[in-house]
Coordinates of C-alpha atoms in Angstrom, one line a residue:
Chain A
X1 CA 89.1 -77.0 10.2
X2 CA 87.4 -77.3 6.6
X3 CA 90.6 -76.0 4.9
X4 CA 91.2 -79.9 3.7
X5 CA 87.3 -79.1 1.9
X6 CA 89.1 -77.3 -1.0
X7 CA 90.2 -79.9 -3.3
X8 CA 86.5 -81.3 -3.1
X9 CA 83.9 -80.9 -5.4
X10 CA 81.1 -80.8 -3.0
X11 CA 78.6 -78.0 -4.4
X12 CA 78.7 -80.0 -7.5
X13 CA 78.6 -83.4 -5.9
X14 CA 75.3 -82.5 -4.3
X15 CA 74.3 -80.2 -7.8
X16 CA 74.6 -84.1 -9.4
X17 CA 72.5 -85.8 -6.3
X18 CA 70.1 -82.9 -7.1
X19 CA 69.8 -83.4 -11.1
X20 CA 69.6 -87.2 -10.7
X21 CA 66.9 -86.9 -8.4
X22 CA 64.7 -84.1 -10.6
X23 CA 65.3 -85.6 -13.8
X24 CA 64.4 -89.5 -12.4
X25 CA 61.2 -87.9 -10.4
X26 CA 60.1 -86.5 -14.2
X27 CA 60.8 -89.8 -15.6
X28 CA 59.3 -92.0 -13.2
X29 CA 55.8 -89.3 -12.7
X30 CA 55.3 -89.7 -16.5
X31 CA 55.7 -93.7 -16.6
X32 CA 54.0 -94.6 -12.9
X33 CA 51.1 -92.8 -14.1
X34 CA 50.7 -94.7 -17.5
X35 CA 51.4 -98.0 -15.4
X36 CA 48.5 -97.0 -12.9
X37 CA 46.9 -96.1 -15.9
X38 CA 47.5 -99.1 -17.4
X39 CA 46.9 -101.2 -13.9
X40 CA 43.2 -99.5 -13.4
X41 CA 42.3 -99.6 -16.7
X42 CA 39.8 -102.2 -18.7
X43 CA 42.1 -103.9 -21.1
X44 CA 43.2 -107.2 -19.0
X45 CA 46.5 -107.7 -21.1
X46 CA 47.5 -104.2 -20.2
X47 CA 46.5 -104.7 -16.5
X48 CA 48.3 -108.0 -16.5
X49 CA 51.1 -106.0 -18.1
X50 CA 50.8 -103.4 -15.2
X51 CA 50.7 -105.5 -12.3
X52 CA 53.5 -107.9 -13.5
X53 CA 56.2 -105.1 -13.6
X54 CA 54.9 -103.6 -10.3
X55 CA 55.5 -107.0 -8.9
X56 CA 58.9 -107.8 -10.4
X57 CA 60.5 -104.4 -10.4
X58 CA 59.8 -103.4 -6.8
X59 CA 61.3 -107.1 -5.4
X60 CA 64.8 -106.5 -7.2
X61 CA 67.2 -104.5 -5.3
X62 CA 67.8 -100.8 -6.8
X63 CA 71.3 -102.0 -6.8
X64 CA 70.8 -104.8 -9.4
X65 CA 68.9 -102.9 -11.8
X66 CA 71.3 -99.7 -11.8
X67 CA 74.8 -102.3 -12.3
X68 CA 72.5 -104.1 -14.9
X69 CA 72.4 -100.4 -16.7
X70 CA 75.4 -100.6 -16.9
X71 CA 77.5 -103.9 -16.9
X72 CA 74.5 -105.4 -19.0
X73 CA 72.7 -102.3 -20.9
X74 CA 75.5 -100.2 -21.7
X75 CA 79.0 -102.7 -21.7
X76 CA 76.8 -106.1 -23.0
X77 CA 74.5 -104.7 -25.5
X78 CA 75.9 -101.2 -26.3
X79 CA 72.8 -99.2 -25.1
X80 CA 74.2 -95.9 -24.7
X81 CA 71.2 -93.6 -24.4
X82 CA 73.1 -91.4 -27.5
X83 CA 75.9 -90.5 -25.5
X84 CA 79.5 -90.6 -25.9
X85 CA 81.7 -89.9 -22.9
X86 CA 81.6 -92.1 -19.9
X87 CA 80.7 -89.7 -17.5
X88 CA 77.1 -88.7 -19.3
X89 CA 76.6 -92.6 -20.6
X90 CA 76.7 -93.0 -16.3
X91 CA 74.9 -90.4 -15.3
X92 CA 71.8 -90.9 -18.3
X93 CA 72.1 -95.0 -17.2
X94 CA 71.6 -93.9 -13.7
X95 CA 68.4 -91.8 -14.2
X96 CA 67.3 -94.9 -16.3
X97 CA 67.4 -96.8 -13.5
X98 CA 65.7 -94.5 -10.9
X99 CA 62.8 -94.0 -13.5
X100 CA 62.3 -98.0 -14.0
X101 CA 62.4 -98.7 -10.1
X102 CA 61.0 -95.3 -8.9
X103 CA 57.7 -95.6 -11.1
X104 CA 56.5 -99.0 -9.5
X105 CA 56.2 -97.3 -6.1
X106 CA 54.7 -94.1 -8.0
X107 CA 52.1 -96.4 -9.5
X108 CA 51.1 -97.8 -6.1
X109 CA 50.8 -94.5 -4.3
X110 CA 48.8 -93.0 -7.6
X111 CA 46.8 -96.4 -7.3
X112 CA 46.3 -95.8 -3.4
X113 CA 45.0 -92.7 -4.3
X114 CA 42.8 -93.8 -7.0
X115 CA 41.0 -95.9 -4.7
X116 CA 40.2 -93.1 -2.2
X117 CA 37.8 -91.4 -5.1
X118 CA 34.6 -92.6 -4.1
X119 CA 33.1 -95.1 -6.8
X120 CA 29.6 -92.6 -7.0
X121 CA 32.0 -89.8 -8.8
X122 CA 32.8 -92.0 -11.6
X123 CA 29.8 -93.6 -12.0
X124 CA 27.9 -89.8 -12.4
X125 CA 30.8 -88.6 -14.9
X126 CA 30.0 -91.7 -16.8
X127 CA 26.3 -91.2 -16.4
X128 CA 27.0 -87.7 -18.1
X129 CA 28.5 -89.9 -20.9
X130 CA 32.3 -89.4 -20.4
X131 CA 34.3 -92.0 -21.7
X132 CA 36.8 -94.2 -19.8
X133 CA 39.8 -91.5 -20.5
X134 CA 38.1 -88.8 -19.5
X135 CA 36.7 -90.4 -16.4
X136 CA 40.3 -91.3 -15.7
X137 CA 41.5 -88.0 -17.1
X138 CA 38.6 -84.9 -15.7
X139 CA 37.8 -86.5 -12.8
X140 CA 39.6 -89.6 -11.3
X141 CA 42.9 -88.5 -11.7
X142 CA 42.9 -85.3 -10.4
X143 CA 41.3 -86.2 -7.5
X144 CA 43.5 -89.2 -6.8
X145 CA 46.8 -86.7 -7.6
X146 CA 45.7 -84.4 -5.0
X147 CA 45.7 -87.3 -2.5
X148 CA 48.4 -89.0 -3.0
X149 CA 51.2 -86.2 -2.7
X150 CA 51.5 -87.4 1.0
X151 CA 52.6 -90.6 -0.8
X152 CA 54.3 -89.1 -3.5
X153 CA 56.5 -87.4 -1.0
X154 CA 57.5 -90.2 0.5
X155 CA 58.5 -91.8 -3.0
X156 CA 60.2 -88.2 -3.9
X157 CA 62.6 -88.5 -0.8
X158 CA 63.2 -92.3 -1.1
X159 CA 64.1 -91.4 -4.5
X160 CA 66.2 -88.8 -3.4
X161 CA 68.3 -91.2 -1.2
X162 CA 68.0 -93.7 -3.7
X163 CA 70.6 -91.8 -6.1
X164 CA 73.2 -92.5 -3.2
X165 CA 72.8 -95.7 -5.6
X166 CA 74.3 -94.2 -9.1
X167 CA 78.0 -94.3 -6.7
X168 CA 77.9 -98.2 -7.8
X169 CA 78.4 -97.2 -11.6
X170 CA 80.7 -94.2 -10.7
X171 CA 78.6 -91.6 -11.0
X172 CA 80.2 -88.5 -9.3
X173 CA 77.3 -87.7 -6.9
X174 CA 77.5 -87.1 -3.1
X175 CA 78.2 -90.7 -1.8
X176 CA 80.9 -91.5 -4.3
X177 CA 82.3 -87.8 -3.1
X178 CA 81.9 -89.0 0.7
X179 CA 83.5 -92.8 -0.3
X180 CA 86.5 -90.6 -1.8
X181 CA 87.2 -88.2 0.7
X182 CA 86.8 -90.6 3.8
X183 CA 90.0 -92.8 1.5
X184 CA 91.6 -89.6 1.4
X185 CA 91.4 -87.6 4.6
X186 CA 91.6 -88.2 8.4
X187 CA 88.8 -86.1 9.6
X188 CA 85.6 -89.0 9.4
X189 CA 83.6 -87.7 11.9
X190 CA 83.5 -83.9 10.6
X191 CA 83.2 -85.6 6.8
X192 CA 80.3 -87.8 7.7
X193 CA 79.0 -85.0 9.9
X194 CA 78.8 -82.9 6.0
X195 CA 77.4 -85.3 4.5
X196 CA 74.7 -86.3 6.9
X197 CA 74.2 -82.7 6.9
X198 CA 73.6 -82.3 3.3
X199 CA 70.9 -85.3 3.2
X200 CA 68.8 -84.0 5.6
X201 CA 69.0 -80.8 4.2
X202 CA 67.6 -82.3 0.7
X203 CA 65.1 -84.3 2.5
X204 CA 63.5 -82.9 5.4
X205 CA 62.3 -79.8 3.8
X206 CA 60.5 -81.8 0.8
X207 CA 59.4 -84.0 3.5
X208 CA 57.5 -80.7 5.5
X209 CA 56.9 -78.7 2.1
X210 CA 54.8 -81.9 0.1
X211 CA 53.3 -82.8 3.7
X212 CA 51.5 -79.6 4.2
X213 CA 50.6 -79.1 0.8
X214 CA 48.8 -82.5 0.8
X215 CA 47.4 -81.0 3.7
X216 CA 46.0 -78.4 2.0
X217 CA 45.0 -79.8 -1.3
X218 CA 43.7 -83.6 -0.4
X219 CA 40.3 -83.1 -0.8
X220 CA 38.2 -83.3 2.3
X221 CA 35.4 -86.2 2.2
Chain B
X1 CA 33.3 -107.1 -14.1
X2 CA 33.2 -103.5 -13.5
X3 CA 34.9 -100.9 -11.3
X4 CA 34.8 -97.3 -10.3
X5 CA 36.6 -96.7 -13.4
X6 CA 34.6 -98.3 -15.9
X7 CA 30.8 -100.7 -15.8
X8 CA 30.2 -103.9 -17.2
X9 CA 30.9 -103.6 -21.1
X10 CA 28.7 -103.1 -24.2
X11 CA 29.8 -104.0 -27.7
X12 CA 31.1 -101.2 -28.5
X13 CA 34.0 -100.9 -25.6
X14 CA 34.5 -104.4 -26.3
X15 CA 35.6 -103.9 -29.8
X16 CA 37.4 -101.3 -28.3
X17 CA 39.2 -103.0 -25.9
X18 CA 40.2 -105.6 -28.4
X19 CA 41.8 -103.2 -30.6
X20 CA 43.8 -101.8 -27.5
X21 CA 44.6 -105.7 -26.7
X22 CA 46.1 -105.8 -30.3
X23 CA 47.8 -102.7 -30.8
X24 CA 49.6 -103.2 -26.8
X25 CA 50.3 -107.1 -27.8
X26 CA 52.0 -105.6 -31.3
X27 CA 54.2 -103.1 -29.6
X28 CA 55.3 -105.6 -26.4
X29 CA 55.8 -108.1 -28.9
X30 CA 58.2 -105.7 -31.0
X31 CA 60.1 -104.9 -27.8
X32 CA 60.9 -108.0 -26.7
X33 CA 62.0 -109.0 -30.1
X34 CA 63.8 -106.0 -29.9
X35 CA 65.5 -107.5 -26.5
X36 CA 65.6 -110.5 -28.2
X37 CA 67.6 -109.5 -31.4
X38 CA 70.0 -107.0 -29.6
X39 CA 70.8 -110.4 -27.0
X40 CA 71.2 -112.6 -30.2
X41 CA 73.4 -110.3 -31.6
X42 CA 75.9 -110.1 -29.3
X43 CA 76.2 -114.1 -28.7
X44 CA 74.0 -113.3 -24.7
X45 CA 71.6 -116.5 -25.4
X46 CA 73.4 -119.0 -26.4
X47 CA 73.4 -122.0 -24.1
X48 CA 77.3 -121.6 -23.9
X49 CA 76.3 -118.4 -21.5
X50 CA 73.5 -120.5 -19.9
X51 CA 74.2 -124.2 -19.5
X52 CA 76.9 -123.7 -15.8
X53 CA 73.3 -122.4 -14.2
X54 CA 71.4 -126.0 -15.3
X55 CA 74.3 -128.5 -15.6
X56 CA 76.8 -129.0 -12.9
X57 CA 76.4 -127.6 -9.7
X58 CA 79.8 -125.6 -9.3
X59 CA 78.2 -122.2 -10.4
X60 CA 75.8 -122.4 -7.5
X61 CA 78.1 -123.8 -4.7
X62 CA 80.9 -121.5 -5.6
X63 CA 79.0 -118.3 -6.3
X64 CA 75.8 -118.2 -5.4
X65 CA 75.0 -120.1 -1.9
X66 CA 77.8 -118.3 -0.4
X67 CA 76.6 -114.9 -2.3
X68 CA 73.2 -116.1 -1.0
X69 CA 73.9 -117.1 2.3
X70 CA 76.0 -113.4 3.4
X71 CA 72.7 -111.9 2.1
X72 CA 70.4 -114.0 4.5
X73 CA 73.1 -113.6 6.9
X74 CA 73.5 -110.0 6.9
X75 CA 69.6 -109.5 7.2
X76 CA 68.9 -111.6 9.6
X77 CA 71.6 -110.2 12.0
X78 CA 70.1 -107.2 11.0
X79 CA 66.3 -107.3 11.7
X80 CA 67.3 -109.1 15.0
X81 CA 69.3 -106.0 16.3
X82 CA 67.0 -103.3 14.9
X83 CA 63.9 -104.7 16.1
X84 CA 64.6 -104.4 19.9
X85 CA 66.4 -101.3 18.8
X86 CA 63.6 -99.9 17.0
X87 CA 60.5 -101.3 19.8
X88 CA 62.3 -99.3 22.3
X89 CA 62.8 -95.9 20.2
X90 CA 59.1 -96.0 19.0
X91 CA 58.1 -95.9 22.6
X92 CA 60.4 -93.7 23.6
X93 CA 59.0 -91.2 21.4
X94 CA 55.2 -92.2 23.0
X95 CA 56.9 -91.4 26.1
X96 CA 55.1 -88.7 28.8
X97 CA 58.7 -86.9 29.3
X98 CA 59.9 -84.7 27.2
X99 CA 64.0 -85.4 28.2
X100 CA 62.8 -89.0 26.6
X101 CA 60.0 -88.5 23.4
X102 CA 62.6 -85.2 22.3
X103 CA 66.1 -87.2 21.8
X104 CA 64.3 -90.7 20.6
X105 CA 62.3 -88.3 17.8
X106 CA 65.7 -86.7 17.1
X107 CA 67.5 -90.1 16.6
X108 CA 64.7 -91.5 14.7
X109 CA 64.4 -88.6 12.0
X110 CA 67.9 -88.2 11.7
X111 CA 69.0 -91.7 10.4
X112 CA 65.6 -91.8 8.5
X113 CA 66.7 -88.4 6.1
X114 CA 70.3 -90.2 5.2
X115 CA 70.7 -92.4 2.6
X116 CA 71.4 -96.2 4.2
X117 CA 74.4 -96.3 1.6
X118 CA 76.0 -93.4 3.3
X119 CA 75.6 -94.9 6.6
X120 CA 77.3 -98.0 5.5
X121 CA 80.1 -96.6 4.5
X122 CA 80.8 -94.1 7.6
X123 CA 80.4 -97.8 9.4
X124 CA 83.1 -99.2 7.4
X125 CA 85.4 -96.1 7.6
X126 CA 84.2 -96.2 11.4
X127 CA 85.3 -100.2 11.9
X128 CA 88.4 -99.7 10.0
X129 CA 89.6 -96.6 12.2
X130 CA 88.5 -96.9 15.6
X131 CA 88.3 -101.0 16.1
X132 CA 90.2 -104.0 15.4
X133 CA 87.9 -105.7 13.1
X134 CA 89.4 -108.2 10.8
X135 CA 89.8 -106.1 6.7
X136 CA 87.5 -109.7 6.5
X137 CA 84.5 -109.0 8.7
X138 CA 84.5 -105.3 8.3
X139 CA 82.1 -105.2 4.9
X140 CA 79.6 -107.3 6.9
X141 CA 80.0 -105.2 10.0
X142 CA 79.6 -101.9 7.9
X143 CA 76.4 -103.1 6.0
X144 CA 75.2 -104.1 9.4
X145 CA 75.4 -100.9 11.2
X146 CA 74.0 -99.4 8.2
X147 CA 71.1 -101.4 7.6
X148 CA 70.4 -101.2 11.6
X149 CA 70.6 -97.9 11.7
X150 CA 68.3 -97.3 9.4
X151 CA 65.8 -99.4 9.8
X152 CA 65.5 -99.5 13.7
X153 CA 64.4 -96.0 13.1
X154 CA 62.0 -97.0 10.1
X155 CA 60.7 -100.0 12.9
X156 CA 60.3 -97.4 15.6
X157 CA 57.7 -95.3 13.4
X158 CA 56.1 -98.7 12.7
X159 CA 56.1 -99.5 16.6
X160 CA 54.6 -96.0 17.4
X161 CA 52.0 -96.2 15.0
X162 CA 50.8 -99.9 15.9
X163 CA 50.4 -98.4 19.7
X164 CA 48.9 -95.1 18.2
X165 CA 46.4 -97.3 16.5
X166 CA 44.5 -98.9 19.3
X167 CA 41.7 -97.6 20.9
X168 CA 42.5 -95.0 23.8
X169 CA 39.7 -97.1 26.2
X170 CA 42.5 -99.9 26.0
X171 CA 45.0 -97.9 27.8
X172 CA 42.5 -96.2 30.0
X173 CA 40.6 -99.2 31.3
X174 CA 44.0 -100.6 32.1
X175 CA 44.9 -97.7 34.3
X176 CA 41.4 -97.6 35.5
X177 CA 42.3 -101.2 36.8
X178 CA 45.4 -99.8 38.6
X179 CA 47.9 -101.1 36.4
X180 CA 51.1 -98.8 36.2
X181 CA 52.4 -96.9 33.0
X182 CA 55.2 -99.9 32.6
X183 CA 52.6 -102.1 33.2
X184 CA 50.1 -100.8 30.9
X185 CA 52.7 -100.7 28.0
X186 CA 53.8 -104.1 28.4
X187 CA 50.6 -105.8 29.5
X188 CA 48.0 -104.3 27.5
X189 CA 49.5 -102.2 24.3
X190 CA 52.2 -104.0 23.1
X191 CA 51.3 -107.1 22.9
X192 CA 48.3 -106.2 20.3
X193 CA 50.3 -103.7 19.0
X194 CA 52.8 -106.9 17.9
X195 CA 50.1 -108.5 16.1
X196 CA 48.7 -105.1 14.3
X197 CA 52.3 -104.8 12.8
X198 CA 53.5 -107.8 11.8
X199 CA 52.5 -107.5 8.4
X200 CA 54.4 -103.9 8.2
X201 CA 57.6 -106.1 9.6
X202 CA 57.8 -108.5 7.3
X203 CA 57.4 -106.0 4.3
X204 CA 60.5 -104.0 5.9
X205 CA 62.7 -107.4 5.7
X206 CA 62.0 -107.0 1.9
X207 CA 63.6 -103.6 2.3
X208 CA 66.4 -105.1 4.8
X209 CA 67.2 -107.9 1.8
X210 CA 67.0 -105.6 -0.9
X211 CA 69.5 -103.0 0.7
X212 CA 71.9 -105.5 1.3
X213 CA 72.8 -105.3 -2.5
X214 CA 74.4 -102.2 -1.5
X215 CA 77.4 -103.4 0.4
X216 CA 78.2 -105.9 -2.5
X217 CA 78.6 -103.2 -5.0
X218 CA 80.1 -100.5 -3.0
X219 CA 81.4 -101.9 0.2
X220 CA 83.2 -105.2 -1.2
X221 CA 80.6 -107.4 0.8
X222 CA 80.9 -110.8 -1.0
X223 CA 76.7 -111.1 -1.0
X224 CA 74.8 -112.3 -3.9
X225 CA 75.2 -109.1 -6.1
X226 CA 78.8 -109.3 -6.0
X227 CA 78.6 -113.0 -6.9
X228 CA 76.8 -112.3 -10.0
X229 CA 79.9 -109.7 -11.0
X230 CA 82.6 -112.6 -9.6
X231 CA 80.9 -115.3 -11.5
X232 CA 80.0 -113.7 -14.9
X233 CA 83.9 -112.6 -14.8
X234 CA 85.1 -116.3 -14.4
X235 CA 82.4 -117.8 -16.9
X236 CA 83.6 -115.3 -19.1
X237 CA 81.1 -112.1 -20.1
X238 CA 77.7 -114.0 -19.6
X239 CA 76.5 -111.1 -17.7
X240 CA 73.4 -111.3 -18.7
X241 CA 72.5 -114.7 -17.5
X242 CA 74.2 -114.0 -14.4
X243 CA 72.4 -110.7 -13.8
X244 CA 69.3 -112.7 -14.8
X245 CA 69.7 -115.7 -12.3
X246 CA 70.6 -113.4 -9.4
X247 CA 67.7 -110.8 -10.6
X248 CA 65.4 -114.0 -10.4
X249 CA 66.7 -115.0 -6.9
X250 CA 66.1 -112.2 -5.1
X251 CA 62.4 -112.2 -6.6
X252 CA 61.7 -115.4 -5.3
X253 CA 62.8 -114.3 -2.2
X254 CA 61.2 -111.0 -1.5
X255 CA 57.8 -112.1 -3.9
X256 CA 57.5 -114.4 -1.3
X257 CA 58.1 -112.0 1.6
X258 CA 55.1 -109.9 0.2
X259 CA 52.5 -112.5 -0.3
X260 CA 53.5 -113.5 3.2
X261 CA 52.8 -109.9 4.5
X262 CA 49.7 -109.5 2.4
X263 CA 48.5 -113.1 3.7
X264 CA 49.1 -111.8 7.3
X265 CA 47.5 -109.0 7.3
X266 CA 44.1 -110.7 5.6
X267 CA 44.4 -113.3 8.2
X268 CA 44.5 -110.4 11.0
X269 CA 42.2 -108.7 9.7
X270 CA 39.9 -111.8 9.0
X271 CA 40.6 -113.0 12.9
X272 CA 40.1 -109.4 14.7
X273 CA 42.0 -110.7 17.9
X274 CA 43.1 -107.3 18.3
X275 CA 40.8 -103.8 18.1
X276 CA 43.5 -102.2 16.6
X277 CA 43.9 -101.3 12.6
X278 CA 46.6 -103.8 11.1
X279 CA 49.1 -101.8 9.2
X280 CA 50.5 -102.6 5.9
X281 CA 53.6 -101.7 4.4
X282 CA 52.4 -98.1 3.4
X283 CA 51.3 -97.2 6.7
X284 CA 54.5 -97.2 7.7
X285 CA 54.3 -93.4 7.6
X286 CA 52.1 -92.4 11.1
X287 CA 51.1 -88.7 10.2
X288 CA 53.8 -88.5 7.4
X289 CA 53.6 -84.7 7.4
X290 CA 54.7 -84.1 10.1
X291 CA 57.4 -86.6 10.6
X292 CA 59.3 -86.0 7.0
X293 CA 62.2 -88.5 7.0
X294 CA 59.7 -90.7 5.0
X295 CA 60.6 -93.5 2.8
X296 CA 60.6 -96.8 3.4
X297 CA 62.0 -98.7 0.6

């Protein structure tokens, strides 16, 4: 029944769905928090900054943004990311484009959890003297991280569907795999059946894991 | 103006805070010079690429209306099959038996863990193998199914968690009054429940018009993304300004979407017809621990 599975790169299909999704969640953790940072913070040009690319970024389709990568990035301007062969140049496109769309919803669910710290917290650190970055850095931050993993979770496995996406530029991940062997085989139901299988099995467990830890670390007010 | 982050400034920060204004103006302003040089270079602003967008009105009528229109089209069909779809999972799953709330939470986790792009093209596969759909229609039927499958399950959480979040005197007054389950659901909870999650709807159709993109590039569906590939291969290589005109569409479109929602849910808020909370966008997830499909954009 799964003899026609042989010629099929699935292991590494889902190895590629697997890197695409670590490497963007990196990426977009790092950038979502300078942009909350940015979107919290005193300077208005930088806030303006902040809330103008949560705004624009988060109303274009995934879609657009990863073909742009690639038809207008890499093809139009020659932005290679300092690779040669077409497979990598795809694949580091692809995590570009997770990172720039990801880190507007990890801003707002940083930002959410910014605004749960109550306003008494800061005003004591800064009472104490601590300046705006270490309000933000000792005490703000920490506390807001620790209640938004609930959130972040959700970002983590929309993310992780998401790179269902990087199939549009050819990168060889699970859904360009499925889109291939549904062309070549007979035997949909059993091949969607796999698939489906292998989604949930990404998802549902990060879903359960990062809700109990948030459980367990929000801090209780 | 002050904040929890940081009080009303003295001199001091405000020196500060000019210096930071210069030194982020200096770097955005060498990055989009940057952009701008690397655009120059290779011929991407010059009107040539440009001028079919403002003069004449062939680019739009040939390309974008029509991409514009199977877009609108394919949403709209969408929300109006997943929203009865998705009102009767979500109370399903409040239901009292088991042989009911069991299968309905089933269904609604299961299509909420798979990617909508995978769905979409099992629906194409599935039209093309098993019905006599036109090779025409079947893009539109696949990104359909997709897109309904998905988000009826994403609407049922909403559903469930604008019932969840009225007061439980509501329900037990009514059946204090004598009024049946049935009767209770449809008399007394749903109807507030409709007005507690309007403002979560209308953020999913930003989700429902965003994913549609997926069937152009994948699926062959002629929508607006595919129009931007089609046209900036007949106007020859402007990709940019296609990319940029279609970027700028969709926007407008969902921008507007948003401030709708956001103006909705003020406006409920403001009016308290109902005693429930009004959800936004990000409660779409009702206990999202326990329920770990998550993920609603």
């Amino acid at each position: 029944m799964f003899d026609f599975l042989e010629g099929y790169d699935l292991l590494g299909a889902f190895w590629t769905t697997v890197q695409l999704t670590v490497l963007s969640t990196v990426g977009s953790l790092i950038w979502g928090t300078l942009l909350a940072a940015m979107r919290v913070g005193p300077v208005p040009l930088m806030r303006g900054f902040g809330t103008a690319y949560v705004n624009i970024v988060r109303n274009i389709p995934l879609t657009v943004i990863i073909l742009f990568t690639s038809l207008g990035l890499s093809q139009t301007l020659g932005v290679n990311l300092g690779a040669d062969e077409v497979d990598s140049i795809n694949f580091r496109l692809a995590v570009l484009g997770l990172i720039l769309y990801t880190s507007a919803f990890v801003c707002e669910a940083l930002r959410s959890g910014i605004n749960t710290v109550p306003v008494g917290q800061a005003e004591a650190a800064r009472a104490i003297g601590l300046s705006f970055a270490q309000v933000l850095g000792l005490v703000v931050l920490p506390q807001a991280f620790r209640s938004s993993v609930v959130p972040l979770a959700n970002v983590l496995i929309a993310l992780t569907k998401n790179t269902t996406v990087a199939a549009a530029i050819g990168v060889a991940e699970a859904a360009l795999l499925m889109k291939e062997m549904i062309e070549n085989e007979a035997a949909l139901l059993l091949i969607a059946a796999i698939f489906a299988f292998g989604f949930v099995c990404l998802t549902l467990p990060t879903g359960l894991i990062l809700g109990w830890v948030g459980k367990k670390v929000a801090v209780k007010r | 103006m002050s904040s929890v982050l940081y009080d009303a400034q003295g001199p001091r920060a405000k020196r500060r805070n000019v210096l930071f204004t210069v030194v982020f103006l200096v770097a955005l302003a060498a990055l989009l010079w940057w952009v701008y040089r690397a655009l120059d270079e290779k011929g991407q602003l010059e009107w040539a690429q440009w001028e079919m967008f403002f003069t004449g009105t062939e680019a739009w009528s040939t390309y974008i209306w029509p991409g514009l229109k199977n877009t609108l089209t394919a949403a709209a069909l969408s929300v109006l099959i997943a929203l009865p779809l998705g009102a009767v999972l979500g109370i399903s799953r409040l239901s009292d038996h088991a042989w009911i709330r069991v299968p309905a939470a089933l269904v609604v986790e299961f299509f909420r863990a798979i990617p909508v792009l995978v769905l979409m093209i099992f629906g194409l596969a599935l039209f093309a193998q098993y019905t006599d759909v036109s090779t025409d229609d079947r893009p539109l039927y696949a990104v359909i199914t997709g897109l309904v499958l998905y988000n009826a399950s994403v609407l049922a959480e909403i559903v469930r968690a604008g019932i969840l979040a009225l007061p439980k005197g509501q329900s037990e007054a009514a059946m204090a009054i004598g009024l049946r389950k049935g009767q209770v659901m449809r008399v007394i909870l749903l109807p507030q429940a409709v007005t507690a999650m309007l403002p979560a709807i209308v953020s999913q159709l930003v989700v429902i018009v965003k994913d549609t993109a997926l069937g152009g590039a994948i699926l062959t569906f002629p929508e607006l993304l595919s129009a931007a590939s089609t046209m900036s291969a007949y106007y020859g290589a402007n990709t940019i300004a296609s990319f940029t005109v279609v970027a700028v569409i969709f926007i407008a479109i969902n921008f507007a979407l948003t401030s709708f929602a956001s103006w909705l849910e003020r406006r409920l808020r403001r009016a308290k017809k109902s005693t429930g909370a009004v959800l936004t966008a990000d409660d779409n997830q009702p206990n999202a621990g326990a329920t770990a499909g998550g993920g609603t954009f």
